[in-house]
Coordinates of N, CA and C in Angstrom, one line a residue:
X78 N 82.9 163.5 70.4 CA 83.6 164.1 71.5 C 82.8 163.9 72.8
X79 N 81.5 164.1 72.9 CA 80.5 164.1 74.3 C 80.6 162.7 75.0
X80 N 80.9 161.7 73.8 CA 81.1 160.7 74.1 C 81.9 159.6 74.7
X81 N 83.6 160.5 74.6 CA 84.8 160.3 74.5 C 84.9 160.4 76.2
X82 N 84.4 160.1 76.9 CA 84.8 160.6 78.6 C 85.3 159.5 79.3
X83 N 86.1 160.0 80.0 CA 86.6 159.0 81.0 C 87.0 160.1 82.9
X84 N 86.4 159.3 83.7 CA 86.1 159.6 84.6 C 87.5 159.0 85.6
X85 N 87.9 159.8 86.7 CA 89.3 159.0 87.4 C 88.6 159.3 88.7
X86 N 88.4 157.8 89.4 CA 87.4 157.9 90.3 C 87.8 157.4 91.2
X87 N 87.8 158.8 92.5 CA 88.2 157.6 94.0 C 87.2 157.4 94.7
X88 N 87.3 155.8 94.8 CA 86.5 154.9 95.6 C 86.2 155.7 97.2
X89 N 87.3 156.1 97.7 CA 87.4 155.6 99.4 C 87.3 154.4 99.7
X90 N 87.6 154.4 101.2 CA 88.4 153.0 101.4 C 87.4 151.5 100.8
X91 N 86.3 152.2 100.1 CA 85.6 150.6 99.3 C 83.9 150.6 99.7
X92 N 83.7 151.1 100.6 CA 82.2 150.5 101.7 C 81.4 151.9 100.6
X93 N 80.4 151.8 100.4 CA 79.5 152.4 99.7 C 79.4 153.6 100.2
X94 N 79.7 153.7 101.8 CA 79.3 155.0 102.5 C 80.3 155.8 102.4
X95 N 81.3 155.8 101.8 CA 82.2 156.3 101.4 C 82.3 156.9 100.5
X96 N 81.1 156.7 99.4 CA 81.5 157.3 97.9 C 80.9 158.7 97.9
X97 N 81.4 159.5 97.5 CA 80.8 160.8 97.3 C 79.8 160.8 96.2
X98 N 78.9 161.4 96.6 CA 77.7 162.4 95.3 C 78.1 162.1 93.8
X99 N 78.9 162.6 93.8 CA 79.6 162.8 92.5 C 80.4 161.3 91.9
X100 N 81.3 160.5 93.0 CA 81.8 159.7 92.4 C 81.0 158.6 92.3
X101 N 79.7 158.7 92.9 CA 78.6 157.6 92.8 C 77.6 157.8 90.7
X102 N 77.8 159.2 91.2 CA 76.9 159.6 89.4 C 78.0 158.7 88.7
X103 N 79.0 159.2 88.3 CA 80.1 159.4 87.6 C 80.1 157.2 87.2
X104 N 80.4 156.5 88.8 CA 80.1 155.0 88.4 C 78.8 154.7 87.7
X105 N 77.8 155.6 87.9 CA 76.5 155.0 87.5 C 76.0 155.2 86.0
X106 N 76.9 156.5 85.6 CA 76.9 156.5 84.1 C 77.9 156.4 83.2
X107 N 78.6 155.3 84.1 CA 79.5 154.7 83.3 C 79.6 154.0 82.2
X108 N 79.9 153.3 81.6 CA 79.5 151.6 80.8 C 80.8 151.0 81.0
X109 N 81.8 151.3 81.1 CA 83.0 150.5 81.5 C 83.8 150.9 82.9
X110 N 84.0 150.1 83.5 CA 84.9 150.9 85.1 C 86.0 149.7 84.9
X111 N 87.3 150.5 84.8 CA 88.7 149.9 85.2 C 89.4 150.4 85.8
X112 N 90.2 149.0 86.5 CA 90.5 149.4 88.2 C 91.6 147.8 88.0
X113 N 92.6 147.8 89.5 CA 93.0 147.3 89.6 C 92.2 146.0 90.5
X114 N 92.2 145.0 90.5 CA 91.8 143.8 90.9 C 91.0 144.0 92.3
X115 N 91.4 144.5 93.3 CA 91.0 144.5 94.7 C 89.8 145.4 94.4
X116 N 90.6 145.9 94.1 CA 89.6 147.5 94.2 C 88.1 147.7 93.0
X117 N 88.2 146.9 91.8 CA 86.9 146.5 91.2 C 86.0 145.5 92.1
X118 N 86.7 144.6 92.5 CA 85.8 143.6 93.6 C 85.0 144.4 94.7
X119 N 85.7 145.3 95.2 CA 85.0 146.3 96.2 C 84.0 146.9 95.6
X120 N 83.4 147.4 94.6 CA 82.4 147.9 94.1 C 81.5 146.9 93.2
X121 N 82.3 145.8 92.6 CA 81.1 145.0 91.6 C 79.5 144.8 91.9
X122 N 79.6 144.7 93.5 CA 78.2 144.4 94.2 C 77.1 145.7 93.5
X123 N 77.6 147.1 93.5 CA 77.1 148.0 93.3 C 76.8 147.9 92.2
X124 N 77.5 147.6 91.3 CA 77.5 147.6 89.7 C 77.7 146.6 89.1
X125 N 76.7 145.6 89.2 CA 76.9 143.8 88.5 C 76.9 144.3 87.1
X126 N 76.3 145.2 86.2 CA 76.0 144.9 85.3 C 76.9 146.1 84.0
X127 N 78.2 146.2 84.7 CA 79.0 147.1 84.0 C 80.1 145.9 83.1
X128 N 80.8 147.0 81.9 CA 81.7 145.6 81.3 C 82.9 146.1 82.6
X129 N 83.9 145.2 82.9 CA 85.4 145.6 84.0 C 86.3 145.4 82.9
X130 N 87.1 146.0 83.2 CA 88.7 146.1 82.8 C 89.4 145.5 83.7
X131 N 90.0 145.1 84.0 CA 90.8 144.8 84.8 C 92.4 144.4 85.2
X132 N 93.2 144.4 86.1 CA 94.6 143.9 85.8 C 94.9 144.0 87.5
X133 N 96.1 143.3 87.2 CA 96.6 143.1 88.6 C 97.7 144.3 89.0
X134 N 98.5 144.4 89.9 CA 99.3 145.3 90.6 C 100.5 145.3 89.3
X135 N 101.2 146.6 89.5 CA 102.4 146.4 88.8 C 102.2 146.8 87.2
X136 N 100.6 146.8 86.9 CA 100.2 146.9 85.3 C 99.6 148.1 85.2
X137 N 99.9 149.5 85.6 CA 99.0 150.6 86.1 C 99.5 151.0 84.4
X138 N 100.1 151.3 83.8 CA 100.7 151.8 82.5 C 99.7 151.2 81.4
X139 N 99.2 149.7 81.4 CA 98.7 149.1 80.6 C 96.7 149.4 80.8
X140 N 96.8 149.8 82.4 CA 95.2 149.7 83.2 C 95.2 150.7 82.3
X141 N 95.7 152.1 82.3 CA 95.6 153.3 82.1 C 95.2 153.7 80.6
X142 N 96.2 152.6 80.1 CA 96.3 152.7 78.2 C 94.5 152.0 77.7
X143 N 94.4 151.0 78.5 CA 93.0 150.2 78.4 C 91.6 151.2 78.9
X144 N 91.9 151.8 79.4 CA 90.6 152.7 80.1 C 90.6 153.6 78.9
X145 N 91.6 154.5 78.6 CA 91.9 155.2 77.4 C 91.0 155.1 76.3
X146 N 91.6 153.8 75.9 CA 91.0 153.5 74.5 C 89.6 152.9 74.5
X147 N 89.2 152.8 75.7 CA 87.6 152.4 75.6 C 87.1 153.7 75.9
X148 N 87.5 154.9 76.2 CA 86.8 156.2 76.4 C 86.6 156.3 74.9
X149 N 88.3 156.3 74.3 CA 88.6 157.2 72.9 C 87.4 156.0 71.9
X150 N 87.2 155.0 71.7 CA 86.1 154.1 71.3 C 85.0 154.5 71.7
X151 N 84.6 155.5 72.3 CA 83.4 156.2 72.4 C 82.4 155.4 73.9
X152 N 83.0 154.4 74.3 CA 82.4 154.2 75.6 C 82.5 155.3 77.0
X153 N 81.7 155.6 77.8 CA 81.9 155.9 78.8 C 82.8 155.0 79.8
X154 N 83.9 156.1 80.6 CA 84.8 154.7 81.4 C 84.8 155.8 83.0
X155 N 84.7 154.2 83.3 CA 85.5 155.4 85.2 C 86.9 153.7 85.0
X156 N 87.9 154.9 85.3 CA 88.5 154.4 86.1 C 89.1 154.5 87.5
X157 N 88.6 153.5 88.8 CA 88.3 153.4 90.0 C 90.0 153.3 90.6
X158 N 89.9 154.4 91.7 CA 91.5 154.1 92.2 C 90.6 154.0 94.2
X159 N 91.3 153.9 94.7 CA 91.1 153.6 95.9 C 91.6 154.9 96.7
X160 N 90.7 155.4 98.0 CA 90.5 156.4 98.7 C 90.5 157.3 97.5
X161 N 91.5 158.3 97.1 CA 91.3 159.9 95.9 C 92.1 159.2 95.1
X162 N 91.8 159.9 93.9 CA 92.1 159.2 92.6 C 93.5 160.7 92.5
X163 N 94.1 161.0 93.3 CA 95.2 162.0 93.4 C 95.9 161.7 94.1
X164 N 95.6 160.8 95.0 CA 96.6 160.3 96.2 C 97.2 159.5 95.3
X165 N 98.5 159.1 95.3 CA 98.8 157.9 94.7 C 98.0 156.9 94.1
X166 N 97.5 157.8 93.2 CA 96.5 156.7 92.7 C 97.3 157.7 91.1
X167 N 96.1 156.9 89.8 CA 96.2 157.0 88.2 C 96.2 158.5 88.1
X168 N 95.3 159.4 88.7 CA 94.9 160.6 87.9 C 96.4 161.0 87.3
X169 N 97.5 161.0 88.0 CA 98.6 161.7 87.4 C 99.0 160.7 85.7
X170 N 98.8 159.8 86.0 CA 99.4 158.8 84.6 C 98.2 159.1 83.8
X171 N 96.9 159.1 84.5 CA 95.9 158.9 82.8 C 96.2 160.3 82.3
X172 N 96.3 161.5 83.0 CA 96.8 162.8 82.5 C 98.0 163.2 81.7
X173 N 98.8 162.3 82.3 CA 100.4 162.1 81.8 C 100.1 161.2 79.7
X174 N 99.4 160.3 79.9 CA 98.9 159.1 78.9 C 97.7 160.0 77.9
X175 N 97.3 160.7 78.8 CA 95.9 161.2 77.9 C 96.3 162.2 76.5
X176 N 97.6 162.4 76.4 CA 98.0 163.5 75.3 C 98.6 163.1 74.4
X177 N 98.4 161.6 74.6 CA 98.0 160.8 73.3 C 96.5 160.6 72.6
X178 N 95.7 161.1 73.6 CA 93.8 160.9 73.4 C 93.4 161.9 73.3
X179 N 93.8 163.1 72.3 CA 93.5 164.5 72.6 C 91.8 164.6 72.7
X180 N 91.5 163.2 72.4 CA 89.9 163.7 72.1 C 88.7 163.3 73.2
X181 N 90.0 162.5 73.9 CA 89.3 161.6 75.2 C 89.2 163.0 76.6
X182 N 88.1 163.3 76.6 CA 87.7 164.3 77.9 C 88.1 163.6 79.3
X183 N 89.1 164.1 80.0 CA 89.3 163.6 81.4 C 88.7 164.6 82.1
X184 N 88.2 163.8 83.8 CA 87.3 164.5 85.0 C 88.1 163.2 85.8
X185 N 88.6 164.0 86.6 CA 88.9 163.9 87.7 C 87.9 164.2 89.1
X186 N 87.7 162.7 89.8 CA 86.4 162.9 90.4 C 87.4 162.6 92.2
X187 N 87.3 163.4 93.0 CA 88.1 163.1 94.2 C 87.2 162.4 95.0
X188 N 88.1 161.6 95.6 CA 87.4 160.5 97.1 C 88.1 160.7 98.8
X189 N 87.6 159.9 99.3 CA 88.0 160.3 100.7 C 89.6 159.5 100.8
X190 N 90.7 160.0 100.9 CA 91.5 158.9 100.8 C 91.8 158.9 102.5
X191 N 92.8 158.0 103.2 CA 92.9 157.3 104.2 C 93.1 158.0 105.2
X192 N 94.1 159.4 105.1 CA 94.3 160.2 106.1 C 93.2 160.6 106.1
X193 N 92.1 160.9 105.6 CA 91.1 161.7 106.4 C 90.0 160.2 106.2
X194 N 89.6 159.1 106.2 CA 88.8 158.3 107.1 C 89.6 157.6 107.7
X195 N 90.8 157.7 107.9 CA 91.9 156.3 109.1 C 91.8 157.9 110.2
X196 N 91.9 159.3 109.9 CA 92.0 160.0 111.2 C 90.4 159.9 111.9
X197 N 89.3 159.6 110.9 CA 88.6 160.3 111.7 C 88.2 158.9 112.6
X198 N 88.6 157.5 112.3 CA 88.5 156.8 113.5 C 89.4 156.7 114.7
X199 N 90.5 157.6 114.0 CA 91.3 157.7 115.7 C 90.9 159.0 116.3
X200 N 90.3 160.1 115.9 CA 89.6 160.8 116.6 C 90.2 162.2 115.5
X201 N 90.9 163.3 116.1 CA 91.5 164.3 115.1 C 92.8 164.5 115.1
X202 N 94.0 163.3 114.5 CA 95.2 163.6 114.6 C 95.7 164.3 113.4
X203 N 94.9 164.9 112.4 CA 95.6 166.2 111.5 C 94.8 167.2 111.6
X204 N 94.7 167.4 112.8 CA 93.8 168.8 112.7 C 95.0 170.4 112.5
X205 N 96.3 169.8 112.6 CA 96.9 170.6 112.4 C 98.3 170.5 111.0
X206 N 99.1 171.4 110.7 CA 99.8 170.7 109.7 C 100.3 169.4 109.5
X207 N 100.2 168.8 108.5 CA 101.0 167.5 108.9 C 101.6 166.7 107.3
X208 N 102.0 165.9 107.0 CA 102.6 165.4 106.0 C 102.0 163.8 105.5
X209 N 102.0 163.7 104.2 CA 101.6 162.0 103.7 C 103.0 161.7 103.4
X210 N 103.3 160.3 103.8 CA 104.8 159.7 103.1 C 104.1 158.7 102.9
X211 N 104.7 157.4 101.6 CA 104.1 156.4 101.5 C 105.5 155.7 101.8
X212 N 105.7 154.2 102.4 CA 107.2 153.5 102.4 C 107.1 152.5 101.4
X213 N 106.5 152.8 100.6 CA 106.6 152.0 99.4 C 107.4 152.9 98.6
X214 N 109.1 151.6 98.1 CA 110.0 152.2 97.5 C 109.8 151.8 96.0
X215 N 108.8 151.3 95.3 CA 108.9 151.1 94.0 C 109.3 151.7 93.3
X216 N 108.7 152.8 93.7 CA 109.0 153.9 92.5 C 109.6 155.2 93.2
X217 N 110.1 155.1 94.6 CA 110.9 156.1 95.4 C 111.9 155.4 95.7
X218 N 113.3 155.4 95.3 CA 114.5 155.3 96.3 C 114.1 155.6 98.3
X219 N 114.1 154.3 99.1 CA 114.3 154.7 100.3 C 115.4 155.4 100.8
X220 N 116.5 155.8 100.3 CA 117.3 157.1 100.9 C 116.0 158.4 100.4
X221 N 115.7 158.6 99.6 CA 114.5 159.9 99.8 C 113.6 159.6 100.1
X222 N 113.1 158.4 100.5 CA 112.1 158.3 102.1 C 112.5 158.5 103.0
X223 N 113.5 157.7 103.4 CA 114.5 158.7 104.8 C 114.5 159.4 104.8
X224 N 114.8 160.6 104.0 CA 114.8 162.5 103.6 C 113.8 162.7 104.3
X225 N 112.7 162.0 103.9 CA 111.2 162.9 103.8 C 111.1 162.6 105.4
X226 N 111.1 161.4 105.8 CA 110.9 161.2 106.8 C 111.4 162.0 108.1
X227 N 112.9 162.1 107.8 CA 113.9 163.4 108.6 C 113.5 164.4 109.0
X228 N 113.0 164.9 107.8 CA 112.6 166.6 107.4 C 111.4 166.6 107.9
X229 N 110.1 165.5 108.3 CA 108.9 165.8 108.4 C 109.4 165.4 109.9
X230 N 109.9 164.9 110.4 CA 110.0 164.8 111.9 C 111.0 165.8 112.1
X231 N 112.0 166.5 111.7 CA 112.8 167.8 112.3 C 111.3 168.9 112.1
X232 N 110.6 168.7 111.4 CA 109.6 170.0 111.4 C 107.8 169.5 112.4
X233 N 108.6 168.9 112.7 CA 107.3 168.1 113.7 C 105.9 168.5 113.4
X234 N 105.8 167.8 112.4 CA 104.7 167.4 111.7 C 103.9 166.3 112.2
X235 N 102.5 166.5 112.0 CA 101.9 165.0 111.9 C 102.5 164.1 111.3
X236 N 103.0 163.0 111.4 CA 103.1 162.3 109.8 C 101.7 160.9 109.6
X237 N 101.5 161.1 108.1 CA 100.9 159.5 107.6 C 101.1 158.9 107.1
X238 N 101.6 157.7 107.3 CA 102.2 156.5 106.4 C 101.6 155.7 105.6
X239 N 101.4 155.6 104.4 CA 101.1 154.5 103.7 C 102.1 153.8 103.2
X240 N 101.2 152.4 103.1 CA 102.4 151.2 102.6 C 103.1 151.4 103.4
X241 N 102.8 151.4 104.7 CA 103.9 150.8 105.4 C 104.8 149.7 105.4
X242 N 103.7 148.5 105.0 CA 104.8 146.9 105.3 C 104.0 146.5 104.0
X243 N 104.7 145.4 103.4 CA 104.2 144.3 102.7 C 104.8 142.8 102.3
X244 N 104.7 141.9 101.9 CA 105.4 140.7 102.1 C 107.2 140.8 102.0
X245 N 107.2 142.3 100.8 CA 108.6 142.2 100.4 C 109.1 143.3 101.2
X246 N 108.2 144.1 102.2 CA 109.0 145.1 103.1 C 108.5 144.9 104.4
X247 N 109.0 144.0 105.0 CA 108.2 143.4 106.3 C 108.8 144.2 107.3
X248 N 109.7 144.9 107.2 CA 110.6 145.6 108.2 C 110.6 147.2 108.0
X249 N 109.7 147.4 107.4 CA 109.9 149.1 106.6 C 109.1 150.0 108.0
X250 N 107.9 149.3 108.2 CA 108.0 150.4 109.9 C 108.4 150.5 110.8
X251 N 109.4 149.0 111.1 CA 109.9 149.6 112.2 C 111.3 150.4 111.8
X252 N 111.8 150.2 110.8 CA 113.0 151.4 109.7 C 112.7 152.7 110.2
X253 N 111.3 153.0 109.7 CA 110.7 154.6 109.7 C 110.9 154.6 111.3
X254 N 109.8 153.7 111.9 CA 109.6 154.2 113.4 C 111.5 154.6 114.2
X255 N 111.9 153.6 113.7 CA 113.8 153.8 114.2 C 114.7 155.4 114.1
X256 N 114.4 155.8 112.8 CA 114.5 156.8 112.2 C 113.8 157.9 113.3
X257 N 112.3 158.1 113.0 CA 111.6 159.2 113.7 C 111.9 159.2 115.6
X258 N 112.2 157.7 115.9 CA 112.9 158.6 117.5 C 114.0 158.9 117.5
X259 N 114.5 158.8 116.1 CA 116.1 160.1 116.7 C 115.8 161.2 117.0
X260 N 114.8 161.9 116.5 CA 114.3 163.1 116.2 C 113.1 163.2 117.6
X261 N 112.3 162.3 117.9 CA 110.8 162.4 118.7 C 110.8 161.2 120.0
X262 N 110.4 161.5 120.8 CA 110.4 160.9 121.8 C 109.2 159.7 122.2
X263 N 109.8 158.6 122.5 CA 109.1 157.3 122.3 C 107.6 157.5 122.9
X264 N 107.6 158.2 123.7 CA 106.4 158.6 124.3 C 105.0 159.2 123.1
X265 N 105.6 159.4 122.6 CA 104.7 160.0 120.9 C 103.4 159.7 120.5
X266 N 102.1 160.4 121.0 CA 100.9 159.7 120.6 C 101.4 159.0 118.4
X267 N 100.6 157.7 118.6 CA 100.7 157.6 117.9 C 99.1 156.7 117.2
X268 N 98.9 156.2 116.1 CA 97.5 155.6 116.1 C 98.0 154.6 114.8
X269 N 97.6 153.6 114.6 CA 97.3 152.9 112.8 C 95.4 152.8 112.9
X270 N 95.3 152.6 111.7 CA 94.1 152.4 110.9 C 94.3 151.0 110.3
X271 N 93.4 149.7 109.9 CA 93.3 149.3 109.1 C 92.0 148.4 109.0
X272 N 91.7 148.3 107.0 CA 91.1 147.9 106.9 C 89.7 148.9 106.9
X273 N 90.0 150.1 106.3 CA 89.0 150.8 106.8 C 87.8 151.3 105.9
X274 N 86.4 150.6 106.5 CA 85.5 150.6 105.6 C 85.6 149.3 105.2
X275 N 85.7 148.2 105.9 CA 86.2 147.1 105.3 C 85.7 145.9 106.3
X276 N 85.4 144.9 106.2 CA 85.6 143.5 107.1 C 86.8 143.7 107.9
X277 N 86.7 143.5 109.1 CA 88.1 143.2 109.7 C 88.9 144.9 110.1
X278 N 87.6 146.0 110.0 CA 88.1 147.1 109.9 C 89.0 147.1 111.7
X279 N 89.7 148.0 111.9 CA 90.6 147.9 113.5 C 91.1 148.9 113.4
X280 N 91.3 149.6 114.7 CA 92.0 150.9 114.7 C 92.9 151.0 116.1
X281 N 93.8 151.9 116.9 CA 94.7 151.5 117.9 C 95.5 152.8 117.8
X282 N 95.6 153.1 119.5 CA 96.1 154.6 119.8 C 97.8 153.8 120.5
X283 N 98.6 154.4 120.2 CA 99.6 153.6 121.2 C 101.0 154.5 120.8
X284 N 101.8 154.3 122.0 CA 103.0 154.9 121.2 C 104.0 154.5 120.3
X285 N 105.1 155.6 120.1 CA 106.0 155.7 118.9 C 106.8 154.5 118.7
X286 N 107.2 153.9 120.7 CA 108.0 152.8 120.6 C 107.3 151.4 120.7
X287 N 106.3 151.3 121.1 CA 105.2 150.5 120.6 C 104.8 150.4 119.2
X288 N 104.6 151.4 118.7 CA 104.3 151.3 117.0 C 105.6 150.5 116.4
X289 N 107.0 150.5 116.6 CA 108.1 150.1 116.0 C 108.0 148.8 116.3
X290 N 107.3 147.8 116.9 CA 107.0 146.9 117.2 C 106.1 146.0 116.9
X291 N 105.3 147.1 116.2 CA 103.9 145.8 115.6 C 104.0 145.8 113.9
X292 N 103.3 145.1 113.7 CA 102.9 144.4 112.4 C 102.1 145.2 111.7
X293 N 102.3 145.5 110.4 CA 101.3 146.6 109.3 C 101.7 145.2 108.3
X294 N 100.1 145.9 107.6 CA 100.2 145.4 105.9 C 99.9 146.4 105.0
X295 N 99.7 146.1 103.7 CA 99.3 147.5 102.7 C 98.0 147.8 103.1
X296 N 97.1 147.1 104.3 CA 95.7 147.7 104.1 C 96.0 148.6 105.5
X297 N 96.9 148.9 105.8 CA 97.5 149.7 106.9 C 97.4 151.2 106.7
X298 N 97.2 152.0 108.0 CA 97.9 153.0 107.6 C 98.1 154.2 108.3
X299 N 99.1 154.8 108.8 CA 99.9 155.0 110.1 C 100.0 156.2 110.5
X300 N 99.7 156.8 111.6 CA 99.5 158.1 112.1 C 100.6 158.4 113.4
X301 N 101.5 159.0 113.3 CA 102.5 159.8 113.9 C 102.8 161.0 114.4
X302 N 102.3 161.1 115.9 CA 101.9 162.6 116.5 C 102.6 163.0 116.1
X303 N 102.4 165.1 116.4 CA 103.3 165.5 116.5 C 103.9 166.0 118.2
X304 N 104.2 166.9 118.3 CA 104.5 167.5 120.0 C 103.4 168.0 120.7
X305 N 102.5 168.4 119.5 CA 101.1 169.0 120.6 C 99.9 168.0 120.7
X306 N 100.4 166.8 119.8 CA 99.0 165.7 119.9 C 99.2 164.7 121.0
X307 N 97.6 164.6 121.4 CA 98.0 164.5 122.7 C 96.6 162.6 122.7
X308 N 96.6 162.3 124.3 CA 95.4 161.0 124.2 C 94.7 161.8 124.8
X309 N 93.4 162.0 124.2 CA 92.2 162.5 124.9 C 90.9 161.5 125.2
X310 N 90.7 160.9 125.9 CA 89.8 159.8 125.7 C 89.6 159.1 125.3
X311 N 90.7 158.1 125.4 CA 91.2 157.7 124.0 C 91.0 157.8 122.2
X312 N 91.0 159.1 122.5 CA 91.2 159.8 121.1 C 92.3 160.0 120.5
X313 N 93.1 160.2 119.9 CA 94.0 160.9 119.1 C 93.9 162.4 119.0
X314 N 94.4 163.0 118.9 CA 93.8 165.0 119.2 C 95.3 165.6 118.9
X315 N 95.3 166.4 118.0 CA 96.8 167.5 117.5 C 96.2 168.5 117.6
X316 N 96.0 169.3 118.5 CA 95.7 170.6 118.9 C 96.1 171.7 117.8
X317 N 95.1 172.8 117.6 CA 95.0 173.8 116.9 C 95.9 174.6 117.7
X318 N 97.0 174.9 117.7 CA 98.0 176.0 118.1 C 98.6 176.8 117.5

């Protein structure tokens, strides 16, 4: 049983300086780390001399089943999700999958995910309530992205977007951005992140109807004032009210 562990580990956005205390032990007394493809590459440098698991997008059921059975085989495993391993990341499935492994010990290890290192380069746009939506419809019908979206802009919320765009939804932010000025005025501090912790890292304060205008990818990820956030130097800033 001592030996049966498996670790669900968020990276943060990749850069070493990002890994917490904990999720740095947790990779180091690993013997196996499985992850999906991008996101092992981000860490290999750290850890040349671990066995990988690996798979590509779309195989999270099979990543999950494979980390599993190399725990329940008595290896130590992290499996690596990107920013928190709670955000849309595995911890719900290896949890969901693990009660087939009664014997496989799960730890859940949290990381920095993107709303809080994409805000802290625009300065402090959730310093007040605010909401995560992803526009990634894989596994959500976009009529209940619309919902969410509605409801977080009638309650004028921060909002954060992930997955905004990707090759097969090239049009999904400016959808959302179309959507949120029925409700918010184009004027809208607004900010993206991308790339963060990364080569090619970039960040940008601009507004609501300017945002419905530019280009995102999945390494995107999108910040939408609310009524009290304001440009402060060019900062981002949602006042404590």
């Amino acid at each position: 049983m001592d030996n049966k562990k498996l670790y669900v580990v968020g990276i943060g956005p990749g850069d070493r300086s990002y890994l917490t205390a904990r999720a740095s032990e947790a990779l180091e007394g690993a013997e196996v780390i499985a992850g999906y493809t991008v996101y092992t590459e981000l860490i290999k440098k750290y850890y040349p001399d671990k066995e990988y698991i690996v798979t590509p997008m779309t195989k999270e059921r099979e990543r999950c089943v494979l980390a599993l059975e190399a725990a329940d085989g008595g290896r130590i495993t992290a499996m690596v999700c990107s920013g928190d391993a709670g955000v849309y990341g595995m911890a719900g499935l290896i949890l969901e999958l693990a009660c087939d492994y009664p014997k496989v010990d799960v730890e859940i290890v949290p990381g920095v995910t993107a709303a809080l290192s994409g805000a802290a380069l625009l300065g402090a746009p959730i310093g007040h309530d605010f909401a995560v939506i992803s526009l990634s419809d894989i596994l959500t019908p976009w009529e209940k992205i619309e919902k969410r979206l509605r409801m977080a802009a009638q309650g004028d919320f921060c909002i954060v977007l992930y997955n905004p765009s990707s090759r097969r939804r090239s049009g999904y932010l400016k959808r959302a951005c179309d959507i949120l000025l029925e409700y918010m005025s184009g004027a809208t501090v607004c900010g993206y992140v991308r790339s963060i912790g990364r080569e090619g890292e970039e960040s940008r304060v601009l507004s609501l109807s300017e945002l419905a205008e530019t280009e995102a990818d999945m390494f995107t990820t999108v910040f939408i004032g609310s009524m009290s956030t304001a440009l402060m130097n060019d900062k981002m800033v949602t006042k404590r009210i």
